[in-house]
Amino acid sequence: MAITSTPKIRPRALVRASGGPRYAVALTVDALGTGMLRPFLLLYGVTVLRLSAPVTGIAMTAGIVVGLVCMPAVGRWLDRGARSTVVAASMLMQVLGVALLLATPAGHAWPFATAALFLGIGNQAWPAAHAALVATVAHGRERDTALAAGRALRNAGLGTGALIATACLAGGATALQALAAVTGVAYLAAATLAWSVHLRADPAAVPSEGGADEPAAPAPRMRALLAANVVYAFCLNVPEIALPLVLVTQLHASPVWSAAIFVANTVLVVTLQVPVTVLMSRFSRRSVLALAGVVLTVSYLGFLVATALGHGWGAPAVAAVSVVCTLGEILYAGSATALVTVLAPAHALGRTLARFELSTGFGLAVSPAVITALAPHGPAALWGGLAGATLLSATAVATEKDQGKRPKDSGAGPNGSSASTSGALSAAS
């Protein structure tokens, strides 16, 4: 386990490393829009469009799954040097999705499914595009911190947007339509700001690791890491799906407990993501990712014990253990993408990130079905199954050997790549 000195958090430098002030505003506006719409998309389909809940759910799931198909194309686009353009395009896809949503007549499922598809493409493409942009601007452990800051900022925006949307729900269908329209405007504003950064990379200018006469290093396979990431991604849906399901159906607790756990999770991620990532930067990224799996495993076993307490003490115990689960989520989010950006050669950064985000998206897509299928079989099946799979994944991450040796980060660009900013870095200053 490699140990290095811990860098300090410098807010102004962190903003520059994250893409600059304009890009930070774009991320905030985009997150607010997503927070206002995404949690209530199902409600929009049922309330405004008068679709049945099963039809609405199937359309949303299909949109997410089909959206994953776009990831290889996104990776190739990034590897041709595009950065801020891809981020802006992912936001514009969501603008198109909202426009189709507003134009969908009541009772028509296919236009709603198409809108969900475009929203899904935007949501799936954004993480890889954002990570590639940050990897172009920031290097070394500064990149890890910038990625963590982006996640904290996004969670803050998502939480605030969800609160705004919740306050608007009393207005019924009309309020939901107005909320969707505001979301579309927010996505359009965010896309404009992201595009204005004008950041590109020039991977073709990077010499191969072995010298100018040798071919560039191949993209890492990361088979164990990608497989493990599918299981790791389940932790992102535990506060939203698994815990409410257990609290309401098994412990017969008030829904207030589920809401409190979700709020606590958001607050902890926003406040601790950057400090914890900086603190853990003294260790290797792979070691931190393996540790995240261990912490998540402990939390799943803690949920198993908590649910055994039954009605009364069960809900408070689940809430307490959820803090441990959130800490595992923070460790996972702060190390996984950062590890991928270091493993990937510059010429294949986009494709490597796309493969990683594809595994994340797949994990998020299947986790609701897996969780709801295991829950009726009892706490041992749900939490014991998750604990076993996560511990196995952590072991695979810890024992996987990296292909070749990556060059040290330089000031030129991601893994030594050069960046063509066209004024972007001056905007970031």
Coordinates of C-alpha atoms in Angstrom, one line a residue:
M1 CA 0.0 0.0 0.0
A2 CA 1.7 3.2 -1.2
I3 CA 1.6 6.1 1.2
T4 CA 2.2 9.7 0.1
S5 CA 1.8 13.1 1.7
T6 CA -1.7 14.6 2.0
P7 CA -2.4 17.6 -0.2
K8 CA -4.1 20.7 1.2
I9 CA -7.5 21.8 0.0
R10 CA -7.2 25.2 -1.8
P11 CA -10.6 26.3 -3.0
R12 CA -9.5 28.6 -5.8
A13 CA -7.1 26.0 -7.2
L14 CA -9.8 23.4 -6.8
V15 CA -12.2 25.4 -9.0
R16 CA -9.5 25.8 -11.6
A17 CA -8.8 22.1 -11.5
S18 CA -12.5 21.3 -11.9
G19 CA -12.8 23.2 -15.1
G20 CA -13.1 26.8 -14.0
P21 CA -15.8 29.1 -12.6
R22 CA -18.1 28.9 -15.7
Y23 CA -17.9 25.1 -15.8
A24 CA -18.7 24.9 -12.0
V25 CA -21.8 27.1 -12.6
A26 CA -22.8 24.8 -15.5
L27 CA -22.5 21.7 -13.2
T28 CA -24.6 23.4 -10.5
V29 CA -27.3 24.5 -12.9
D30 CA -27.4 21.0 -14.6
A31 CA -27.6 19.3 -11.2
L32 CA -30.4 21.6 -10.1
G33 CA -32.4 20.7 -13.2
T34 CA -31.7 17.0 -12.8
G35 CA -32.8 17.1 -9.1
M36 CA -36.0 18.8 -10.0
L37 CA -37.0 16.3 -12.7
R38 CA -35.4 12.9 -12.3
P39 CA -37.0 11.9 -8.9
F40 CA -40.5 12.8 -10.2
L41 CA -40.3 11.6 -13.8
L42 CA -42.4 8.5 -12.8
L43 CA -44.9 10.8 -11.2
Y44 CA -45.0 13.0 -14.3
G45 CA -45.9 10.0 -16.5
V46 CA -48.7 8.9 -14.1
T47 CA -50.1 12.3 -13.1
V48 CA -49.7 14.4 -16.2
L49 CA -49.7 11.9 -19.0
R50 CA -52.1 9.5 -17.3
L51 CA -50.0 6.4 -18.1
S52 CA -50.2 3.4 -15.8
A53 CA -47.4 3.0 -13.3
P54 CA -46.1 -0.3 -14.9
V55 CA -46.0 1.3 -18.4
T56 CA -44.2 4.4 -17.1
G57 CA -41.7 2.3 -15.2
I58 CA -40.9 0.1 -18.2
A59 CA -40.5 3.2 -20.4
M60 CA -38.1 4.8 -17.9
T61 CA -36.1 1.5 -17.5
A62 CA -35.9 1.1 -21.3
G63 CA -34.6 4.6 -21.7
I64 CA -31.8 4.0 -19.2
V65 CA -30.8 0.7 -20.7
V66 CA -30.9 1.9 -24.3
G67 CA -29.0 5.0 -23.2
L68 CA -26.1 2.7 -22.2
V69 CA -25.7 1.7 -25.9
C70 CA -24.4 5.3 -26.7
M71 CA -21.4 4.9 -24.4
P72 CA -18.9 3.4 -27.0
A73 CA -19.7 6.3 -29.3
V74 CA -19.1 8.8 -26.5
G75 CA -15.8 7.1 -25.7
R76 CA -14.6 7.4 -29.3
W77 CA -15.7 11.0 -29.5
L78 CA -13.7 11.8 -26.4
D79 CA -10.6 10.0 -27.8
R80 CA -10.7 12.3 -30.7
G81 CA -10.0 15.2 -28.3
A82 CA -13.5 16.6 -27.6
R83 CA -14.1 17.6 -24.0
S84 CA -16.4 20.5 -23.2
T85 CA -18.4 19.8 -26.4
V86 CA -19.3 16.3 -25.2
V87 CA -20.4 17.6 -21.8
A88 CA -22.5 20.3 -23.5
A89 CA -23.9 17.6 -25.9
S90 CA -25.0 15.4 -22.9
M91 CA -26.9 18.4 -21.5
L92 CA -28.5 19.2 -24.8
M93 CA -29.7 15.6 -25.1
Q94 CA -31.6 16.3 -21.8
V95 CA -33.0 19.5 -23.3
L96 CA -34.4 17.4 -26.2
G97 CA -35.8 14.9 -23.7
V98 CA -37.6 17.6 -21.7
A99 CA -39.0 19.1 -24.9
L100 CA -40.4 15.8 -26.0
L101 CA -41.8 15.3 -22.5
L102 CA -43.7 18.6 -22.7
A103 CA -44.9 17.8 -26.2
T104 CA -46.2 14.3 -25.3
P105 CA -50.0 14.0 -25.4
A106 CA -51.8 12.4 -22.5
G107 CA -52.1 8.7 -22.8
H108 CA -49.3 8.2 -25.4
A109 CA -46.5 6.0 -24.1
W110 CA -44.1 6.0 -27.0
P111 CA -43.3 9.7 -27.0
F112 CA -42.8 9.4 -23.3
A113 CA -40.4 6.5 -23.8
T114 CA -38.5 8.5 -26.4
A115 CA -38.2 11.4 -24.0
A116 CA -36.9 9.0 -21.3
L117 CA -34.4 7.7 -23.9
F118 CA -32.9 11.1 -24.6
L119 CA -32.8 11.9 -20.8
G120 CA -31.1 8.5 -20.3
I121 CA -28.5 9.2 -22.9
G122 CA -27.7 12.5 -21.4
N123 CA -27.4 11.1 -17.9
Q124 CA -25.2 8.2 -19.0
A125 CA -22.9 10.3 -21.2
W126 CA -22.3 13.0 -18.7
P127 CA -20.1 11.2 -16.1
A128 CA -17.5 10.0 -18.6
A129 CA -17.4 13.4 -20.4
H130 CA -17.0 15.2 -17.1
A131 CA -14.3 12.9 -15.9
A132 CA -12.4 13.3 -19.2
L133 CA -12.6 17.1 -19.0
V134 CA -11.3 17.2 -15.4
A135 CA -8.5 14.7 -16.4
T136 CA -7.5 17.2 -19.1
V137 CA -7.3 20.2 -16.7
A138 CA -6.0 18.6 -13.5
H139 CA -3.3 16.0 -12.8
G140 CA -2.1 13.7 -10.1
R141 CA -3.9 13.9 -6.8
E142 CA -5.3 17.3 -7.7
R143 CA -7.4 15.5 -10.3
D144 CA -8.8 13.1 -7.6
T145 CA -9.8 16.1 -5.5
A146 CA -11.4 17.9 -8.4
L147 CA -13.5 14.8 -9.3
A148 CA -14.6 14.5 -5.7
A149 CA -15.5 18.2 -5.7
G150 CA -17.6 17.7 -8.8
R151 CA -19.5 14.9 -7.2
A152 CA -20.1 16.9 -4.0
L153 CA -21.3 19.9 -6.0
R154 CA -23.6 17.7 -8.1
N155 CA -25.1 16.0 -5.0
A156 CA -25.7 19.5 -3.5
G157 CA -27.5 20.5 -6.7
L158 CA -29.5 17.3 -6.9
G159 CA -30.7 17.7 -3.3
T160 CA -31.6 21.3 -3.7
G161 CA -33.5 20.6 -6.9
A162 CA -35.4 17.8 -5.3
L163 CA -36.4 20.1 -2.4
I164 CA -37.6 22.7 -4.9
A165 CA -39.6 20.0 -6.8
T166 CA -41.1 18.7 -3.6
A167 CA -42.4 22.1 -2.7
C168 CA -44.0 22.4 -6.1
L169 CA -45.8 19.1 -6.0
A170 CA -48.8 20.6 -4.2
G171 CA -49.7 22.3 -7.5
G172 CA -50.5 19.0 -9.2
A173 CA -50.1 18.3 -12.9
T174 CA -49.8 22.0 -13.9
A175 CA -46.9 22.5 -11.5
L176 CA -45.2 19.3 -12.8
Q177 CA -45.4 20.7 -16.3
A178 CA -44.0 24.0 -15.2
L179 CA -41.2 22.2 -13.3
A180 CA -40.3 20.2 -16.5
A181 CA -40.2 23.5 -18.5
V182 CA -37.9 25.1 -15.9
T183 CA -35.7 22.0 -16.0
G184 CA -35.3 22.3 -19.8
V185 CA -34.3 25.9 -19.5
A186 CA -31.7 24.9 -16.8
Y187 CA -30.3 22.2 -19.0
L188 CA -30.0 24.7 -21.9
A189 CA -28.2 27.3 -19.8
A190 CA -25.9 24.6 -18.4
A191 CA -25.1 23.4 -21.9
T192 CA -24.3 26.9 -23.1
L193 CA -22.0 27.5 -20.2
A194 CA -20.2 24.2 -20.6
W195 CA -19.7 24.7 -24.3
S196 CA -18.3 28.2 -23.7
V197 CA -15.3 26.7 -21.9
H198 CA -14.0 25.5 -25.3
L199 CA -11.7 22.8 -23.9
R200 CA -10.1 20.2 -26.1
A201 CA -7.3 17.6 -25.7
D202 CA -4.8 16.5 -28.3
P203 CA -4.1 12.8 -27.4
A204 CA -2.3 12.4 -30.8
A205 CA 0.4 14.7 -29.6
V206 CA 1.4 12.3 -26.8
P207 CA 4.4 10.1 -27.4
S208 CA 4.1 6.4 -26.7
E209 CA 5.5 5.2 -23.3
G210 CA 8.3 3.3 -25.0
G211 CA 9.4 6.1 -27.3
A212 CA 8.4 7.7 -30.6
D213 CA 9.1 4.5 -32.6
E214 CA 6.9 2.2 -30.4
P215 CA 3.1 1.8 -30.7
A216 CA 0.9 3.4 -28.1
A217 CA 0.0 1.4 -25.1
P218 CA -3.3 -0.6 -25.5
A219 CA -6.3 0.3 -23.4
P220 CA -6.4 -1.6 -20.1
R221 CA -8.9 -4.5 -19.9
M222 CA -9.7 -4.0 -16.2
R223 CA -11.9 -7.0 -16.3
A224 CA -12.0 -7.5 -12.5
L225 CA -12.4 -3.8 -11.9
L226 CA -15.3 -3.5 -14.3
A227 CA -17.1 -6.6 -12.9
A228 CA -16.5 -5.4 -9.4
N229 CA -17.8 -1.9 -10.2
V230 CA -21.2 -3.4 -11.2
V231 CA -21.6 -4.7 -7.7
Y232 CA -20.1 -1.6 -6.1
A233 CA -22.6 0.6 -7.9
F234 CA -25.4 -1.1 -5.9
C235 CA -24.4 1.1 -2.9
L236 CA -25.7 4.2 -4.8
N237 CA -29.2 2.8 -4.8
V238 CA -29.2 1.5 -1.2
P239 CA -30.5 4.7 0.4
E240 CA -33.1 5.3 -2.3
I241 CA -34.4 1.7 -2.8
A242 CA -33.2 -0.9 -0.4
L243 CA -33.5 1.0 2.9
P244 CA -37.0 2.5 2.2
L245 CA -38.2 -1.0 1.1
V246 CA -36.8 -2.6 4.3
L247 CA -38.0 0.1 6.6
V248 CA -41.6 0.3 5.3
T249 CA -42.3 -3.4 4.4
Q250 CA -40.2 -5.3 7.0
L251 CA -39.8 -3.0 10.0
H252 CA -43.2 -1.1 9.4
A253 CA -41.4 2.1 10.3
S254 CA -42.6 5.6 9.4
P255 CA -41.6 6.9 5.9
V256 CA -39.9 9.8 7.8
W257 CA -37.0 7.5 8.6
S258 CA -36.4 6.9 4.8
A259 CA -36.5 10.6 4.1
A260 CA -34.2 11.3 7.0
I261 CA -31.6 8.7 5.8
F262 CA -31.8 10.1 2.3
V263 CA -31.2 13.7 3.5
A264 CA -28.4 12.5 5.8
N265 CA -26.7 10.7 2.9
T266 CA -26.8 13.8 0.7
V267 CA -25.5 16.0 3.4
L268 CA -22.6 13.6 4.3
V269 CA -21.6 13.2 0.6
V270 CA -21.7 17.0 0.1
T271 CA -19.6 17.8 3.2
L272 CA -17.3 14.8 3.4
Q273 CA -16.5 13.8 -0.2
V274 CA -13.6 16.2 -0.7
P275 CA -12.1 16.0 2.8
V276 CA -12.2 12.2 2.8
T277 CA -10.7 12.0 -0.7
V278 CA -7.9 14.3 0.3
L279 CA -7.3 12.3 3.5
M280 CA -7.1 9.0 1.6
S281 CA -4.8 10.4 -1.0
R282 CA -1.8 9.1 1.1
F283 CA -2.8 5.6 0.0
S284 CA -3.0 4.1 -3.4
R285 CA -6.3 4.5 -5.3
R286 CA -6.7 0.7 -5.7
S287 CA -6.2 0.2 -1.9
V288 CA -8.8 2.8 -1.1
L289 CA -11.3 1.2 -3.6
A290 CA -10.7 -2.2 -2.0
L291 CA -11.2 -0.6 1.4
A292 CA -14.5 0.9 0.2
G293 CA -15.7 -2.6 -0.6
V294 CA -14.8 -3.8 2.9
V295 CA -16.6 -0.8 4.5
L296 CA -19.7 -1.4 2.4
T297 CA -19.6 -5.1 3.3
V298 CA -19.5 -4.2 7.0
S299 CA -22.5 -1.8 6.5
Y300 CA -24.5 -4.5 4.8
L301 CA -23.9 -6.9 7.6
G302 CA -24.8 -4.1 10.0
F303 CA -28.2 -3.7 8.2
L304 CA -28.7 -7.5 8.6
V305 CA -28.2 -7.1 12.4
A306 CA -30.3 -3.9 12.6
T307 CA -33.3 -5.5 10.9
A308 CA -33.2 -8.4 13.3
L309 CA -34.0 -5.9 16.1
G310 CA -37.5 -5.6 14.7
H311 CA -40.0 -2.8 15.2
G312 CA -38.8 -0.2 17.7
W313 CA -35.1 -0.3 17.7
G314 CA -34.7 -1.5 14.1
A315 CA -35.3 1.8 12.3
P316 CA -32.8 3.9 14.5
A317 CA -30.3 1.1 14.1
V318 CA -30.7 1.1 10.3
A319 CA -30.3 4.9 10.3
A320 CA -27.1 4.6 12.3
V321 CA -25.6 1.9 10.0
S322 CA -26.5 4.0 7.0
V323 CA -23.8 6.4 8.0
V324 CA -21.2 3.6 7.6
C325 CA -22.7 2.7 4.2
T326 CA -22.4 6.4 3.1
L327 CA -18.8 6.4 4.2
G328 CA -18.2 3.4 1.9
E329 CA -20.0 5.2 -0.9
I330 CA -17.7 8.2 -0.4
L331 CA -14.6 6.1 -0.5
Y332 CA -15.8 4.3 -3.6
A333 CA -16.7 7.5 -5.5
G334 CA -13.5 9.2 -4.5
S335 CA -11.2 6.4 -5.8
A336 CA -12.9 4.5 -8.6
T337 CA -13.1 7.0 -11.4
A338 CA -9.7 8.5 -10.4
L339 CA -8.1 5.0 -10.6
V340 CA -9.5 4.6 -14.1
T341 CA -8.1 7.9 -15.3
V342 CA -4.7 6.8 -14.1
L343 CA -4.8 3.4 -15.7
A344 CA -6.0 4.6 -19.1
P345 CA -3.4 5.7 -21.7
A346 CA -4.1 9.2 -23.0
H347 CA -5.2 8.0 -26.5
A348 CA -7.8 5.7 -25.0
L349 CA -9.0 7.8 -22.0
G350 CA -12.4 8.3 -23.5
R351 CA -13.1 4.6 -24.3
T352 CA -11.7 3.5 -21.0
L353 CA -14.0 5.9 -19.1
A354 CA -16.9 4.9 -21.3
R355 CA -16.4 1.2 -20.4
F356 CA -16.2 2.1 -16.7
E357 CA -19.4 4.2 -16.8
L358 CA -21.1 1.5 -18.8
S359 CA -20.4 -0.9 -15.9
T360 CA -21.7 1.7 -13.4
G361 CA -24.8 2.3 -15.5
F362 CA -25.5 -1.4 -15.8
G363 CA -25.1 -1.8 -12.0
L364 CA -27.6 1.0 -11.4
A365 CA -30.0 -0.4 -13.9
V366 CA -30.1 -3.9 -12.5
S367 CA -29.8 -3.1 -8.8
P368 CA -33.5 -2.2 -8.3
A369 CA -34.6 -5.5 -9.8
V370 CA -32.1 -7.5 -7.8
I371 CA -32.9 -5.7 -4.5
T372 CA -36.6 -6.1 -4.9
A373 CA -36.2 -9.7 -5.9
L374 CA -34.0 -10.6 -2.9
A375 CA -36.0 -8.6 -0.3
P376 CA -39.1 -10.9 -0.1
H377 CA -36.7 -13.8 0.8
G378 CA -35.7 -12.1 4.0
P379 CA -32.9 -9.9 5.4
A380 CA -30.3 -12.7 5.1
A381 CA -30.9 -13.1 1.4
L382 CA -30.8 -9.3 0.8
W383 CA -28.0 -8.1 3.0
G384 CA -26.1 -11.4 3.1
G385 CA -26.1 -11.6 -0.7
L386 CA -25.0 -8.0 -1.1
A387 CA -22.3 -8.4 1.6
G388 CA -20.9 -11.6 0.0
A389 CA -20.9 -10.1 -3.5
T390 CA -19.3 -6.9 -2.4
L391 CA -16.5 -8.6 -0.4
L392 CA -15.7 -10.8 -3.4
S393 CA -15.6 -7.6 -5.5
A394 CA -13.2 -5.9 -3.1
T395 CA -10.9 -8.9 -3.2
A396 CA -10.9 -8.9 -7.0
V397 CA -10.0 -5.2 -7.0
A398 CA -7.2 -5.7 -4.5
T399 CA -5.7 -8.6 -6.3
E400 CA -6.0 -7.5 -10.0
K401 CA -2.7 -6.6 -11.6
D402 CA -2.4 -3.3 -13.5
Q403 CA -1.3 -3.7 -17.2
G404 CA 2.0 -2.1 -17.6
K405 CA 3.2 1.0 -15.8
R406 CA 1.5 4.3 -16.3
P407 CA 3.7 7.4 -16.7
K408 CA 3.7 10.0 -14.0
D409 CA 1.3 12.9 -14.5
S410 CA 3.0 15.9 -15.9
G411 CA 1.7 19.4 -16.4
A412 CA 0.8 18.8 -20.0
G413 CA -2.5 17.0 -19.8
P414 CA -4.2 13.7 -18.8
N415 CA -1.5 11.1 -18.2
G416 CA 0.8 13.5 -20.0
S417 CA -1.5 14.5 -22.9
S418 CA -1.5 18.1 -24.2
A419 CA -4.6 20.2 -24.0
S420 CA -5.8 22.8 -26.5
T421 CA -7.9 25.2 -24.4
S422 CA -8.8 27.9 -26.9
G423 CA -9.1 30.2 -23.9
A424 CA -10.4 27.6 -21.5
L425 CA -7.6 27.7 -19.1
S426 CA -7.7 31.5 -19.0
A427 CA -11.4 31.1 -18.2
A428 CA -10.5 28.7 -15.4
S429 CA -8.1 31.1 -13.9

